[in-house]
Amino acid sequence: MSKVIAVANQKGGVGKSTTTVNLAAYLGSRGKKILCIDIDAQGNLTTGFGIRKKDLSCSTYDILTGKESIKNAVIQTEFENVSVVPANADLAGAEVELVNMEQRFNRLKMQVLTIKEDYDFIFIDCPPALGQLTINGMTACDELLIPMLAEFYALEGLTQLVNTMKLVRANYNPSLDILGIVFTMYDNRLNVSRQVVEEVEQYFAAKVFQTKIPRNVRLSEAPSYGKPVMYYDKHSKGTLAYECLGKEILGEPLSSIMKLRLNIAKD
Ligand SMILES: Nc1ncnc2c1ncn2[C@@H]1O[C@H](COP(=O)(O)OP(=O)(O)OP(=O)(O)O)[C@@H](O)[C@H]1O
Ligand SMILES: [Mg+2]
Protein backbone atom coordinates (compact mmCIF):
# COMPACT_ATOMS: atom_id res chain seq x y z
CA MET A 1 0.00 0.00 0.00
CA SER A 2 1.45 3.32 -0.97
CA LYS A 3 1.49 6.25 1.39
CA VAL A 4 1.39 9.95 0.54
CA ILE A 5 3.11 12.16 3.10
CA ALA A 6 3.08 15.96 3.02
CA VAL A 7 6.02 17.58 4.79
CA ALA A 8 4.55 20.80 6.13
CA ASN A 9 5.16 23.66 8.49
CA GLN A 10 4.25 27.24 7.59
CA LYS A 11 7.35 28.46 9.38
CA GLY A 12 10.28 28.95 7.03
CA GLY A 13 13.63 27.24 7.36
CA VAL A 14 12.64 24.48 9.77
CA GLY A 15 14.04 21.64 7.68
CA LYS A 16 11.10 20.61 5.48
CA SER A 17 13.13 20.26 2.30
CA THR A 18 16.14 18.77 4.08
CA THR A 19 13.90 16.20 5.71
CA THR A 20 12.12 15.34 2.47
CA VAL A 21 15.34 14.90 0.45
CA ASN A 22 17.16 12.82 3.04
CA LEU A 23 14.28 10.68 4.17
CA ALA A 24 13.43 9.92 0.56
CA ALA A 25 17.04 8.96 -0.19
CA TYR A 26 17.21 6.63 2.80
CA LEU A 27 13.91 4.90 2.06
CA GLY A 28 14.92 4.60 -1.60
CA SER A 29 18.16 2.91 -0.54
CA ARG A 30 16.03 0.44 1.40
CA GLY A 31 14.32 -0.63 -1.80
CA LYS A 32 11.20 1.52 -1.50
CA LYS A 33 9.99 3.27 -4.63
CA ILE A 34 9.86 6.98 -3.86
CA LEU A 35 8.39 10.02 -5.57
CA CYS A 36 9.08 13.50 -4.19
CA ILE A 37 6.87 16.34 -5.34
CA ASP A 38 8.20 19.88 -4.97
CA ILE A 39 5.31 22.30 -4.40
CA ASP A 40 7.49 25.24 -3.36
CA ALA A 41 8.44 27.91 -5.91
CA GLN A 42 11.85 28.14 -4.21
CA GLY A 43 12.54 24.68 -5.67
CA ASN A 44 14.89 23.67 -2.85
CA LEU A 45 13.88 20.02 -3.06
CA THR A 46 14.56 20.10 -6.79
CA THR A 47 18.03 21.59 -6.31
CA GLY A 48 18.71 19.25 -3.39
CA PHE A 49 18.51 16.31 -5.80
CA GLY A 50 20.85 18.00 -8.27
CA ILE A 51 18.15 18.97 -10.78
CA ARG A 52 18.71 22.27 -12.55
CA LYS A 53 15.65 24.46 -12.14
CA LYS A 54 16.35 26.45 -15.29
CA ASP A 55 16.17 23.46 -17.62
CA LEU A 56 12.75 22.13 -16.64
CA SER A 57 10.42 21.40 -19.52
CA CYS A 58 7.63 20.34 -17.19
CA SER A 59 7.13 21.11 -13.51
CA THR A 60 4.60 21.24 -10.69
CA TYR A 61 3.26 24.46 -12.17
CA ASP A 62 2.21 22.62 -15.35
CA ILE A 63 0.49 19.83 -13.49
CA LEU A 64 -1.41 22.09 -11.09
CA THR A 65 -2.65 24.28 -13.89
CA GLY A 66 -3.65 21.24 -15.93
CA LYS A 67 -1.23 21.81 -18.80
CA GLU A 68 0.47 18.44 -18.31
CA SER A 69 -0.20 15.19 -16.50
CA ILE A 70 2.02 14.34 -13.56
CA LYS A 71 3.52 11.35 -15.38
CA ASN A 72 5.17 13.73 -17.86
CA ALA A 73 6.77 15.75 -15.07
CA VAL A 74 8.48 12.87 -13.26
CA ILE A 75 12.28 12.91 -13.43
CA GLN A 76 14.31 9.95 -12.32
CA THR A 77 17.20 11.06 -10.13
CA GLU A 78 20.64 9.44 -9.99
CA PHE A 79 19.80 8.27 -6.45
CA GLU A 80 18.45 4.81 -5.90
CA ASN A 81 14.67 4.49 -6.36
CA VAL A 82 14.02 8.23 -6.09
CA SER A 83 12.05 10.22 -8.66
CA VAL A 84 11.08 13.87 -8.46
CA VAL A 85 8.38 16.16 -9.77
CA PRO A 86 10.41 19.39 -9.83
CA ALA A 87 9.41 23.01 -9.26
CA ASN A 88 10.84 26.40 -10.03
CA ALA A 89 9.79 30.03 -9.80
CA ASP A 90 6.93 29.42 -12.31
CA LEU A 91 5.02 27.97 -9.40
CA ALA A 92 4.67 31.40 -7.81
CA GLY A 93 2.24 32.19 -10.64
CA ALA A 94 0.10 29.18 -9.79
CA GLU A 95 -1.00 30.78 -6.51
CA VAL A 96 -2.64 33.55 -8.55
CA GLU A 97 -3.98 31.32 -11.32
CA LEU A 98 -5.46 28.77 -8.95
CA VAL A 99 -7.79 31.33 -7.38
CA ASN A 100 -10.08 31.22 -10.39
CA MET A 101 -9.79 27.52 -11.13
CA GLU A 102 -12.32 24.82 -10.41
CA GLN A 103 -11.39 22.35 -7.70
CA ARG A 104 -8.50 24.57 -6.77
CA PHE A 105 -7.64 22.70 -3.57
CA ASN A 106 -8.04 19.27 -5.17
CA ARG A 107 -5.79 19.70 -8.17
CA LEU A 108 -2.70 18.04 -6.77
CA LYS A 109 -4.74 15.20 -5.32
CA MET A 110 -6.35 14.43 -8.68
CA GLN A 111 -2.91 14.14 -10.26
CA VAL A 112 -1.37 12.15 -7.41
CA LEU A 113 -4.18 9.60 -7.58
CA THR A 114 -3.20 8.74 -11.16
CA ILE A 115 0.26 7.54 -10.11
CA LYS A 116 -0.11 6.69 -6.44
CA GLU A 117 0.11 2.95 -6.88
CA ASP A 118 3.44 3.17 -8.74
CA TYR A 119 5.25 4.19 -5.54
CA ASP A 120 5.66 3.01 -1.94
CA PHE A 121 6.00 6.55 -0.63
CA ILE A 122 5.15 9.89 -2.16
CA PHE A 123 6.52 12.93 -0.32
CA ILE A 124 5.21 16.43 -0.92
CA ASP A 125 7.58 19.22 0.12
CA CYS A 126 5.33 22.18 1.04
CA PRO A 127 6.23 25.88 0.98
CA PRO A 128 6.49 27.97 4.15
CA ALA A 129 2.91 29.26 4.11
CA LEU A 130 -0.59 27.99 4.72
CA GLY A 131 -1.80 29.11 1.28
CA GLN A 132 -3.38 27.23 -1.59
CA LEU A 133 -0.27 25.22 -2.39
CA THR A 134 0.05 23.81 1.11
CA ILE A 135 -3.68 23.12 1.20
CA ASN A 136 -3.28 21.22 -2.07
CA GLY A 137 -0.50 19.25 -0.37
CA MET A 138 -2.62 18.52 2.71
CA THR A 139 -5.56 17.51 0.55
CA ALA A 140 -3.47 15.16 -1.59
CA CYS A 141 -1.79 13.33 1.29
CA ASP A 142 -2.69 10.64 3.77
CA GLU A 143 -0.53 12.00 6.54
CA LEU A 144 1.48 15.05 7.60
CA LEU A 145 5.09 14.97 8.64
CA ILE A 146 5.87 18.10 10.62
CA PRO A 147 9.49 19.16 11.06
CA MET A 148 9.86 21.72 13.79
CA LEU A 149 12.49 23.58 15.77
CA ALA A 150 12.62 23.15 19.52
CA GLU A 151 12.11 26.83 20.28
CA PHE A 152 9.39 28.68 22.13
CA TYR A 153 7.62 30.26 19.14
CA ALA A 154 7.38 26.89 17.43
CA LEU A 155 4.52 25.98 19.73
CA GLU A 156 2.33 28.82 18.48
CA GLY A 157 3.09 27.81 14.93
CA LEU A 158 2.13 24.24 15.66
CA THR A 159 -1.30 25.31 16.94
CA GLN A 160 -1.91 27.25 13.73
CA LEU A 161 -0.79 24.30 11.62
CA VAL A 162 -3.06 21.90 13.46
CA ASN A 163 -6.00 24.29 13.00
CA THR A 164 -5.36 24.38 9.26
CA MET A 165 -5.12 20.60 9.24
CA LYS A 166 -8.54 20.40 10.95
CA LEU A 167 -9.98 22.75 8.36
CA VAL A 168 -8.63 20.65 5.51
CA ARG A 169 -9.92 17.51 7.20
CA ALA A 170 -13.40 18.99 7.56
CA ASN A 171 -13.59 20.27 3.99
CA TYR A 172 -11.39 18.29 1.65
CA ASN A 173 -9.67 15.30 3.18
CA PRO A 174 -11.60 13.56 5.99
CA SER A 175 -8.93 10.92 6.68
CA LEU A 176 -6.02 13.35 7.00
CA ASP A 177 -3.86 12.50 10.00
CA ILE A 178 -0.49 13.39 11.52
CA LEU A 179 2.27 10.89 10.80
CA GLY A 180 4.56 12.59 13.25
CA ILE A 181 6.47 15.59 14.47
CA VAL A 182 10.22 15.57 14.05
CA PHE A 183 12.48 18.03 15.83
CA THR A 184 15.22 19.35 13.57
CA MET A 185 18.47 21.23 14.16
CA TYR A 186 18.16 19.90 17.67
CA ASP A 187 20.56 20.60 20.49
CA ASN A 188 19.70 18.69 23.65
CA ARG A 189 22.20 20.69 25.71
CA LEU A 190 19.72 23.58 25.65
CA ASN A 191 17.11 23.65 28.39
CA VAL A 192 14.60 25.36 26.15
CA SER A 193 14.90 22.56 23.58
CA ARG A 194 14.13 19.90 26.14
CA GLN A 195 11.24 21.94 27.53
CA VAL A 196 9.67 22.42 24.12
CA VAL A 197 9.98 18.71 23.34
CA GLU A 198 8.32 17.84 26.66
CA GLU A 199 5.48 20.25 26.01
CA VAL A 200 4.86 18.96 22.49
CA GLU A 201 5.00 15.39 23.79
CA GLN A 202 2.29 16.24 26.33
CA TYR A 203 -0.10 17.16 23.54
CA PHE A 204 0.99 14.82 20.80
CA ALA A 205 2.38 11.91 22.82
CA ALA A 206 3.31 9.09 20.48
CA LYS A 207 3.26 11.37 17.44
CA VAL A 208 6.67 12.82 18.34
CA PHE A 209 9.48 10.85 16.73
CA GLN A 210 12.18 9.55 19.06
CA THR A 211 14.73 10.61 16.48
CA LYS A 212 15.82 14.22 16.84
CA ILE A 213 17.75 15.54 13.86
CA PRO A 214 20.86 17.29 15.20
CA ARG A 215 22.35 20.40 13.71
CA ASN A 216 24.94 19.00 11.32
CA VAL A 217 26.99 20.99 8.88
CA ARG A 218 27.03 18.13 6.37
CA LEU A 219 23.24 18.43 6.06
CA SER A 220 23.58 22.05 5.05
CA GLU A 221 26.48 21.41 2.66
CA ALA A 222 25.00 18.46 0.77
CA PRO A 223 22.40 20.48 -1.25
CA SER A 224 25.14 22.60 -2.81
CA TYR A 225 26.47 19.38 -4.32
CA GLY A 226 22.96 18.37 -5.38
CA LYS A 227 23.07 15.28 -3.21
CA PRO A 228 21.23 13.82 -0.24
CA VAL A 229 23.61 13.66 2.74
CA MET A 230 23.99 9.87 2.61
CA TYR A 231 25.58 10.21 -0.84
CA TYR A 232 27.72 13.15 0.28
CA ASP A 233 29.03 11.93 3.63
CA LYS A 234 27.92 8.43 4.52
CA HIS A 235 29.39 8.60 8.01
CA SER A 236 27.97 11.95 9.07
CA LYS A 237 25.58 12.41 11.95
CA GLY A 238 23.04 13.75 9.47
CA THR A 239 23.10 10.47 7.56
CA LEU A 240 22.59 8.51 10.78
CA ALA A 241 19.79 10.81 11.89
CA TYR A 242 17.74 10.36 8.72
CA GLU A 243 18.41 6.63 8.79
CA CYS A 244 16.90 6.56 12.30
CA LEU A 245 13.90 8.62 11.22
CA GLY A 246 13.40 6.35 8.21
CA LYS A 247 13.49 3.28 10.42
CA GLU A 248 10.88 4.75 12.70
CA ILE A 249 8.65 5.43 9.71
CA LEU A 250 9.13 1.84 8.56
CA GLY A 251 8.17 0.70 12.07
CA GLU A 252 11.63 -0.73 12.78
CA PRO A 253 13.13 -0.41 16.26
CA LEU A 254 16.24 1.72 16.74
CA SER A 255 19.17 -0.14 18.23
CA SER A 256 20.69 1.18 21.46
CA ILE A 257 23.90 1.87 19.59
CA MET A 258 22.09 4.05 17.08
CA LYS A 259 20.38 5.91 19.91
CA LEU A 260 23.65 6.44 21.72
CA ARG A 261 25.41 7.65 18.61
CA LEU A 262 22.59 10.05 17.93
CA ASN A 263 22.47 11.05 21.57
CA ILE A 264 18.80 10.24 22.04
CA ALA A 265 19.22 7.48 24.58
CA LYS A 266 17.23 8.34 27.70
CA ASP A 267 19.34 8.15 30.87
N1 LIG B 1 19.84 19.45 10.75
C1 LIG B 1 20.39 20.49 10.13
N2 LIG B 1 21.63 20.91 10.45
C2 LIG B 1 22.18 21.99 9.86
N3 LIG B 1 21.58 22.70 8.89
C3 LIG B 1 20.33 22.32 8.51
C4 LIG B 1 19.68 21.20 9.10
N4 LIG B 1 18.46 21.08 8.53
C5 LIG B 1 18.36 22.07 7.64
N5 LIG B 1 19.47 22.82 7.61
C6 LIG B 1 19.73 24.03 6.82
O1 LIG B 1 18.79 25.02 7.25
C7 LIG B 1 18.26 25.73 6.14
C8 LIG B 1 16.75 25.53 6.08
O2 LIG B 1 16.48 24.14 5.84
P1 LIG B 1 15.39 23.70 4.78
O3 LIG B 1 15.57 24.42 3.50
O4 LIG B 1 15.35 22.23 4.79
O5 LIG B 1 14.09 24.25 5.54
P2 LIG B 1 12.63 24.45 4.92
O6 LIG B 1 11.70 24.32 6.07
O7 LIG B 1 12.43 23.59 3.76
O8 LIG B 1 12.74 25.98 4.44
P3 LIG B 1 11.60 26.75 3.60
O9 LIG B 1 10.54 27.04 4.59
O10 LIG B 1 12.31 27.97 3.10
O11 LIG B 1 11.16 25.85 2.51
C9 LIG B 1 18.98 25.20 4.92
O12 LIG B 1 20.08 26.02 4.67
C10 LIG B 1 19.45 23.82 5.35
O13 LIG B 1 20.62 23.40 4.66
MG1 LIG C 1 11.79 24.07 1.82
Coordinates of N, CA, C and O in Angstrom, one line a residue, residues 29-146:
S29 N 17.0 3.8 -0.7 CA 18.2 2.9 -0.5 C 17.7 1.6 0.1 O 18.4 0.6 0.0
R30 N 16.6 1.6 0.8 CA 16.0 0.4 1.4 C 15.1 -0.3 0.4 O 14.4 -1.2 0.8
G31 N 15.1 0.1 -0.8 CA 14.3 -0.6 -1.8 C 12.9 -0.1 -2.0 O 12.1 -0.7 -2.7
K32 N 12.5 1.0 -1.3 CA 11.2 1.5 -1.5 C 11.2 2.4 -2.7 O 12.1 3.2 -2.9
K33 N 10.1 2.4 -3.5 CA 10.0 3.3 -4.6 C 9.4 4.6 -4.2 O 8.4 4.7 -3.6
I34 N 10.2 5.7 -4.4 CA 9.9 7.0 -3.9 C 9.6 8.0 -5.0 O 10.4 8.1 -5.9
L35 N 8.6 8.8 -4.8 CA 8.4 10.0 -5.6 C 8.4 11.2 -4.6 O 7.6 11.2 -3.6
C36 N 9.1 12.2 -5.0 CA 9.1 13.5 -4.2 C 8.5 14.6 -5.1 O 9.0 14.8 -6.2
I37 N 7.5 15.3 -4.6 CA 6.9 16.3 -5.3 C 7.2 17.7 -4.7 O 6.9 17.9 -3.5
D38 N 7.8 18.6 -5.5 CA 8.2 19.9 -5.0 C 7.0 20.8 -5.2 O 6.7 21.1 -6.4
I39 N 6.4 21.3 -4.2 CA 5.3 22.3 -4.4 C 5.7 23.7 -3.8 O 4.8 24.4 -3.4
D40 N 7.0 23.9 -3.8 CA 7.5 25.2 -3.4 C 8.2 25.9 -4.5 O 9.1 25.3 -5.1
A41 N 7.8 27.2 -4.8 CA 8.4 27.9 -5.9 C 9.9 28.2 -5.7 O 10.7 28.4 -6.6
Q42 N 10.4 28.0 -4.5 CA 11.9 28.1 -4.2 C 12.6 27.0 -4.8 O 13.8 27.1 -5.1
G43 N 11.9 25.8 -5.0 CA 12.5 24.7 -5.7 C 13.7 24.1 -4.9 O 14.6 23.5 -5.5
N44 N 13.7 24.2 -3.6 CA 14.9 23.7 -2.9 C 15.0 22.2 -2.9 O 16.1 21.6 -2.9
L45 N 13.9 21.5 -2.9 CA 13.9 20.0 -3.1 C 14.5 19.6 -4.4 O 15.3 18.7 -4.5
T46 N 14.1 20.3 -5.4 CA 14.6 20.1 -6.8 C 16.1 20.2 -6.8 O 16.8 19.3 -7.3
T47 N 16.6 21.4 -6.3 CA 18.0 21.6 -6.3 C 18.7 20.6 -5.4 O 19.8 20.1 -5.8
G48 N 18.1 20.2 -4.3 CA 18.7 19.2 -3.4 C 19.0 17.9 -4.0 O 19.9 17.2 -3.6
F49 N 18.3 17.6 -5.1 CA 18.5 16.3 -5.8 C 19.4 16.6 -7.1 O 19.5 15.7 -7.9
G50 N 19.9 17.7 -7.2 CA 20.8 18.0 -8.3 C 20.2 18.3 -9.6 O 20.8 18.2 -10.7
I51 N 18.9 18.7 -9.5 CA 18.1 19.0 -10.8 C 18.2 20.5 -11.0 O 17.9 21.3 -10.1
R52 N 18.6 20.8 -12.2 CA 18.7 22.3 -12.5 C 17.3 22.9 -12.8 O 16.6 22.5 -13.8
K53 N 17.0 23.9 -12.0 CA 15.6 24.5 -12.1 C 15.4 25.2 -13.5 O 14.3 25.2 -14.0
K54 N 16.5 25.7 -14.1 CA 16.3 26.5 -15.3 C 15.9 25.6 -16.5 O 15.3 26.1 -17.4
D55 N 16.4 24.3 -16.4 CA 16.2 23.5 -17.6 C 14.8 22.7 -17.7 O 14.6 21.9 -18.5
L56 N 13.9 23.0 -16.7 CA 12.8 22.1 -16.6 C 11.8 22.4 -17.8 O 11.5 23.5 -18.1
S57 N 11.4 21.2 -18.5 CA 10.4 21.4 -19.5 C 9.0 21.2 -18.9 O 8.0 21.6 -19.5
C58 N 8.9 20.6 -17.8 CA 7.6 20.3 -17.2 C 7.8 20.3 -15.7 O 8.7 19.7 -15.2
S59 N 6.9 21.0 -15.0 CA 7.1 21.1 -13.5 C 5.8 21.1 -12.8 O 4.7 21.0 -13.4
T60 N 5.8 21.2 -11.5 CA 4.6 21.2 -10.7 C 3.6 22.3 -11.2 O 2.4 22.1 -11.2
Y61 N 4.1 23.4 -11.6 CA 3.3 24.5 -12.2 C 2.4 23.9 -13.3 O 1.2 24.1 -13.3
D62 N 3.0 23.2 -14.2 CA 2.2 22.6 -15.3 C 1.2 21.6 -14.9 O 0.1 21.5 -15.5
I63 N 1.5 20.8 -13.9 CA 0.5 19.8 -13.5 C -0.6 20.4 -12.7 O -1.8 20.0 -12.8
L64 N -0.3 21.5 -11.9 CA -1.4 22.1 -11.1 C -2.4 22.9 -12.0 O -3.5 23.0 -11.7
T65 N -1.8 23.5 -13.0 CA -2.7 24.3 -13.9 C -3.3 23.4 -15.0 O -3.9 24.0 -15.9
G66 N -3.0 22.1 -15.0 CA -3.6 21.2 -15.9 C -3.1 21.2 -17.3 O -3.7 20.7 -18.3
K67 N -1.8 21.8 -17.5 CA -1.2 21.8 -18.8 C -0.6 20.5 -19.1 O -0.4 20.1 -20.3
E68 N -0.2 19.7 -18.1 CA 0.5 18.4 -18.3 C 0.0 17.5 -17.3 O -0.5 17.9 -16.2
S69 N 0.1 16.2 -17.5 CA -0.2 15.2 -16.5 C 1.1 14.9 -15.7 O 2.2 15.1 -16.2
I70 N 0.9 14.5 -14.5 CA 2.0 14.3 -13.6 C 3.1 13.4 -14.1 O 4.3 13.6 -13.9
K71 N 2.6 12.3 -14.8 CA 3.5 11.4 -15.4 C 4.6 12.0 -16.2 O 5.8 11.6 -16.2
N72 N 4.2 13.1 -17.0 CA 5.2 13.7 -17.9 C 6.2 14.6 -17.1 O 7.1 15.1 -17.7
A73 N 5.9 14.9 -15.8 CA 6.8 15.8 -15.1 C 7.8 15.0 -14.2 O 8.7 15.6 -13.7
V74 N 7.6 13.7 -14.1 CA 8.5 12.9 -13.3 C 9.9 12.7 -13.8 O 10.0 12.4 -15.0
I75 N 10.9 13.1 -13.0 CA 12.3 12.9 -13.4 C 12.9 11.9 -12.5 O 12.8 11.9 -11.3
Q76 N 13.6 10.9 -13.1 CA 14.3 9.9 -12.3 C 15.6 10.6 -11.9 O 16.4 11.1 -12.7
T77 N 15.9 10.5 -10.6 CA 17.2 11.1 -10.1 C 18.3 10.0 -10.3 O 18.0 8.8 -10.5
E78 N 19.5 10.4 -10.0 CA 20.6 9.4 -10.0 C 20.7 8.7 -8.7 O 21.6 7.8 -8.5
F79 N 19.8 8.9 -7.8 CA 19.8 8.3 -6.5 C 18.8 7.1 -6.4 O 17.7 7.3 -6.9
E80 N 19.2 6.1 -5.8 CA 18.5 4.8 -5.9 C 17.0 5.0 -5.6 O 16.6 5.4 -4.5
N81 N 16.1 4.6 -6.5 CA 14.7 4.5 -6.4 C 14.0 5.8 -6.1 O 12.9 5.8 -5.6
V82 N 14.6 6.9 -6.4 CA 14.0 8.2 -6.1 C 13.7 9.0 -7.4 O 14.6 9.3 -8.2
S83 N 12.4 9.3 -7.6 CA 12.0 10.2 -8.7 C 11.5 11.5 -8.1 O 11.1 11.6 -6.9
V84 N 11.5 12.5 -8.9 CA 11.1 13.9 -8.5 C 10.1 14.5 -9.5 O 10.3 14.4 -10.7
V85 N 9.1 15.2 -9.0 CA 8.4 16.2 -9.8 C 8.9 17.5 -9.4 O 8.7 18.0 -8.2
P86 N 9.7 18.2 -10.2 CA 10.4 19.4 -9.8 C 9.6 20.7 -9.9 O 8.5 20.7 -10.5
A87 N 10.1 21.7 -9.2 CA 9.4 23.0 -9.3 C 10.5 24.1 -9.4 O 11.6 23.9 -9.1
N88 N 10.0 25.2 -10.0 CA 10.8 26.4 -10.0 C 10.0 27.6 -9.8 O 8.8 27.5 -9.4
A89 N 10.5 28.8 -10.1 CA 9.8 30.0 -9.8 C 8.4 30.2 -10.5 O 7.6 30.9 -10.1
D90 N 8.2 29.4 -11.6 CA 6.9 29.4 -12.3 C 5.8 29.2 -11.3 O 4.7 29.7 -11.5
L91 N 6.1 28.4 -10.3 CA 5.0 28.0 -9.4 C 4.4 29.1 -8.6 O 3.3 29.1 -8.2
A92 N 5.2 30.2 -8.5 CA 4.7 31.4 -7.8 C 3.4 31.9 -8.5 O 2.5 32.4 -7.9
G93 N 3.4 31.8 -9.8 CA 2.2 32.2 -10.6 C 1.0 31.3 -10.4 O -0.1 31.8 -10.5
A94 N 1.2 30.1 -10.0 CA 0.1 29.2 -9.8 C -0.8 29.7 -8.7 O -2.0 29.5 -8.7
E95 N -0.2 30.3 -7.6 CA -1.0 30.8 -6.5 C -2.1 31.7 -7.0 O -3.2 31.7 -6.6
V96 N -1.7 32.6 -8.0 CA -2.6 33.5 -8.5 C -3.6 32.8 -9.5 O -4.8 33.1 -9.4
E97 N -3.1 32.0 -10.3 CA -4.0 31.3 -11.3 C -5.0 30.4 -10.7 O -6.1 30.3 -11.1
L98 N -4.6 29.7 -9.6 CA -5.5 28.8 -8.9 C -6.7 29.4 -8.4 O -7.8 28.8 -8.4
V99 N -6.6 30.7 -8.0 CA -7.8 31.3 -7.4 C -9.1 31.2 -8.2 O -10.1 31.0 -7.7
N100 N -8.9 31.3 -9.5 CA -10.1 31.2 -10.4 C -10.3 29.8 -11.0 O -11.2 29.7 -11.9
M101 N -9.6 28.8 -10.5 CA -9.8 27.5 -11.1 C -10.8 26.7 -10.3 O -10.9 26.8 -9.1
E102 N -11.4 25.8 -11.1 CA -12.3 24.8 -10.4 C -11.5 23.8 -9.6 O -10.4 23.5 -10.0
Q103 N -12.1 23.4 -8.5 CA -11.4 22.4 -7.7 C -10.0 22.8 -7.3 O -9.1 22.0 -7.3
R104 N -9.9 24.0 -6.9 CA -8.5 24.6 -6.8 C -7.7 23.9 -5.7 O -6.5 23.9 -5.7
F105 N -8.4 23.4 -4.7 CA -7.6 22.7 -3.6 C -7.4 21.2 -3.8 O -6.8 20.5 -3.1
N106 N -8.1 20.7 -4.9 CA -8.0 19.3 -5.2 C -7.1 18.9 -6.3 O -7.0 17.8 -6.7
R107 N -6.5 19.9 -6.9 CA -5.8 19.7 -8.2 C -4.6 18.8 -8.0 O -4.3 17.9 -8.9
L108 N -3.8 18.9 -7.0 CA -2.7 18.0 -6.8 C -3.2 16.6 -6.5 O -2.7 15.6 -7.0
K109 N -4.2 16.5 -5.7 CA -4.7 15.2 -5.3 C -5.2 14.4 -6.6 O -4.9 13.2 -6.7
M110 N -5.9 15.1 -7.5 CA -6.4 14.4 -8.7 C -5.2 13.9 -9.5 O -5.3 12.8 -10.0
Q111 N -4.1 14.6 -9.5 CA -2.9 14.1 -10.3 C -2.2 13.0 -9.5 O -1.8 12.0 -10.1
V112 N -2.1 13.2 -8.2 CA -1.4 12.1 -7.4 C -2.1 10.8 -7.5 O -1.5 9.7 -7.6
L113 N -3.4 10.8 -7.5 CA -4.2 9.6 -7.6 C -3.9 8.8 -8.8 O -3.9 7.6 -8.8
T114 N -3.5 9.5 -9.9 CA -3.2 8.7 -11.2 C -1.9 7.9 -11.1 O -1.7 7.1 -12.0
I115 N -1.0 8.2 -10.2 CA 0.3 7.5 -10.1 C 0.6 6.9 -8.7 O 1.6 6.3 -8.6
K116 N -0.4 7.1 -7.8 CA -0.1 6.7 -6.4 C 0.4 5.2 -6.3 O 1.4 5.0 -5.6
E117 N -0.2 4.4 -7.0 CA 0.1 3.0 -6.9 C 1.5 2.6 -7.5 O 1.9 1.5 -7.3
D118 N 2.1 3.5 -8.2 CA 3.4 3.2 -8.7 C 4.5 3.3 -7.7 O 5.7 3.0 -8.0
Y119 N 4.2 3.9 -6.5 CA 5.2 4.2 -5.5 C 4.9 3.6 -4.2 O 3.7 3.4 -3.9
D120 N 5.9 3.4 -3.3 CA 5.7 3.0 -1.9 C 5.4 4.3 -1.1 O 4.6 4.2 -0.2
F121 N 6.2 5.3 -1.4 CA 6.0 6.5 -0.6 C 6.0 7.7 -1.6 O 6.9 7.8 -2.5
I122 N 5.1 8.6 -1.4 CA 5.1 9.9 -2.2 C 5.3 11.0 -1.1 O 4.4 11.1 -0.2
F123 N 6.3 11.8 -1.2 CA 6.5 12.9 -0.3 C 6.2 14.2 -1.0 O 6.6 14.4 -2.2
I124 N 5.5 15.1 -0.3 CA 5.2 16.4 -0.9 C 5.9 17.5 0.0 O 5.6 17.6 1.1
D125 N 6.8 18.2 -0.6 CA 7.6 19.2 0.1 C 6.8 20.6 0.0 O 6.8 21.2 -1.1
C126 N 6.2 21.0 1.1 CA 5.3 22.2 1.0 C 6.1 23.5 1.2 O 7.2 23.5 1.8
P127 N 5.6 24.6 0.8 CA 6.2 25.9 1.0 C 6.0 26.4 2.4 O 5.1 25.9 3.1
P128 N 6.7 27.4 2.8 CA 6.5 28.0 4.2 C 5.3 28.9 4.2 O 5.5 30.1 4.5
A129 N 4.1 28.4 4.0 CA 2.9 29.3 4.1 C 1.7 28.3 4.2 O 1.9 27.1 3.9
L130 N 0.6 28.8 4.7 CA -0.6 28.0 4.7 C -1.5 28.4 3.6 O -2.7 28.5 3.8
G131 N -1.0 28.7 2.4 CA -1.8 29.1 1.3 C -2.3 27.9 0.5 O -2.4 26.8 0.9
Q132 N -2.7 28.3 -0.7 CA -3.4 27.2 -1.6 C -2.5 26.1 -1.9 O -3.0 24.9 -2.1
L133 N -1.2 26.3 -2.0 CA -0.3 25.2 -2.4 C -0.2 24.2 -1.2 O -0.3 23.0 -1.4
T134 N 0.0 24.7 0.0 CA 0.1 23.8 1.1 C -1.3 23.1 1.3 O -1.3 21.9 1.6
I135 N -2.4 23.8 1.1 CA -3.7 23.1 1.2 C -3.8 22.0 0.1 O -4.3 21.0 0.4
N136 N -3.3 22.3 -1.1 CA -3.3 21.2 -2.1 C -2.5 20.0 -1.6 O -2.9 18.9 -1.7
G137 N -1.3 20.3 -0.9 CA -0.5 19.2 -0.4 C -1.2 18.5 0.7 O -1.2 17.2 0.7
M138 N -1.9 19.2 1.6 CA -2.6 18.5 2.7 C -3.8 17.7 2.2 O -4.2 16.8 2.8
T139 N -4.4 18.2 1.1 CA -5.6 17.5 0.5 C -5.1 16.2 -0.2 O -5.8 15.2 -0.2
A140 N -3.9 16.3 -0.8 CA -3.5 15.2 -1.6 C -2.9 14.0 -0.8 O -2.6 12.9 -1.3
C141 N -2.6 14.3 0.5 CA -1.8 13.3 1.3 C -2.7 12.5 2.2 O -3.8 12.8 2.5
D142 N -2.1 11.4 2.7 CA -2.7 10.6 3.8 C -2.3 11.2 5.1 O -3.1 11.2 6.1
E143 N -1.0 11.6 5.2 CA -0.5 12.0 6.5 C 0.4 13.2 6.4 O 1.1 13.4 5.4
L144 N 0.5 13.9 7.5 CA 1.5 15.0 7.6 C 2.7 14.7 8.4 O 2.6 14.1 9.5
L145 N 3.9 15.1 7.9 CA 5.1 15.0 8.6 C 5.5 16.4 8.9 O 5.6 17.2 8.0
I146 N 5.6 16.7 10.2 CA 5.9 18.1 10.6 C 7.3 18.3 11.2 O 7.5 17.8 12.4

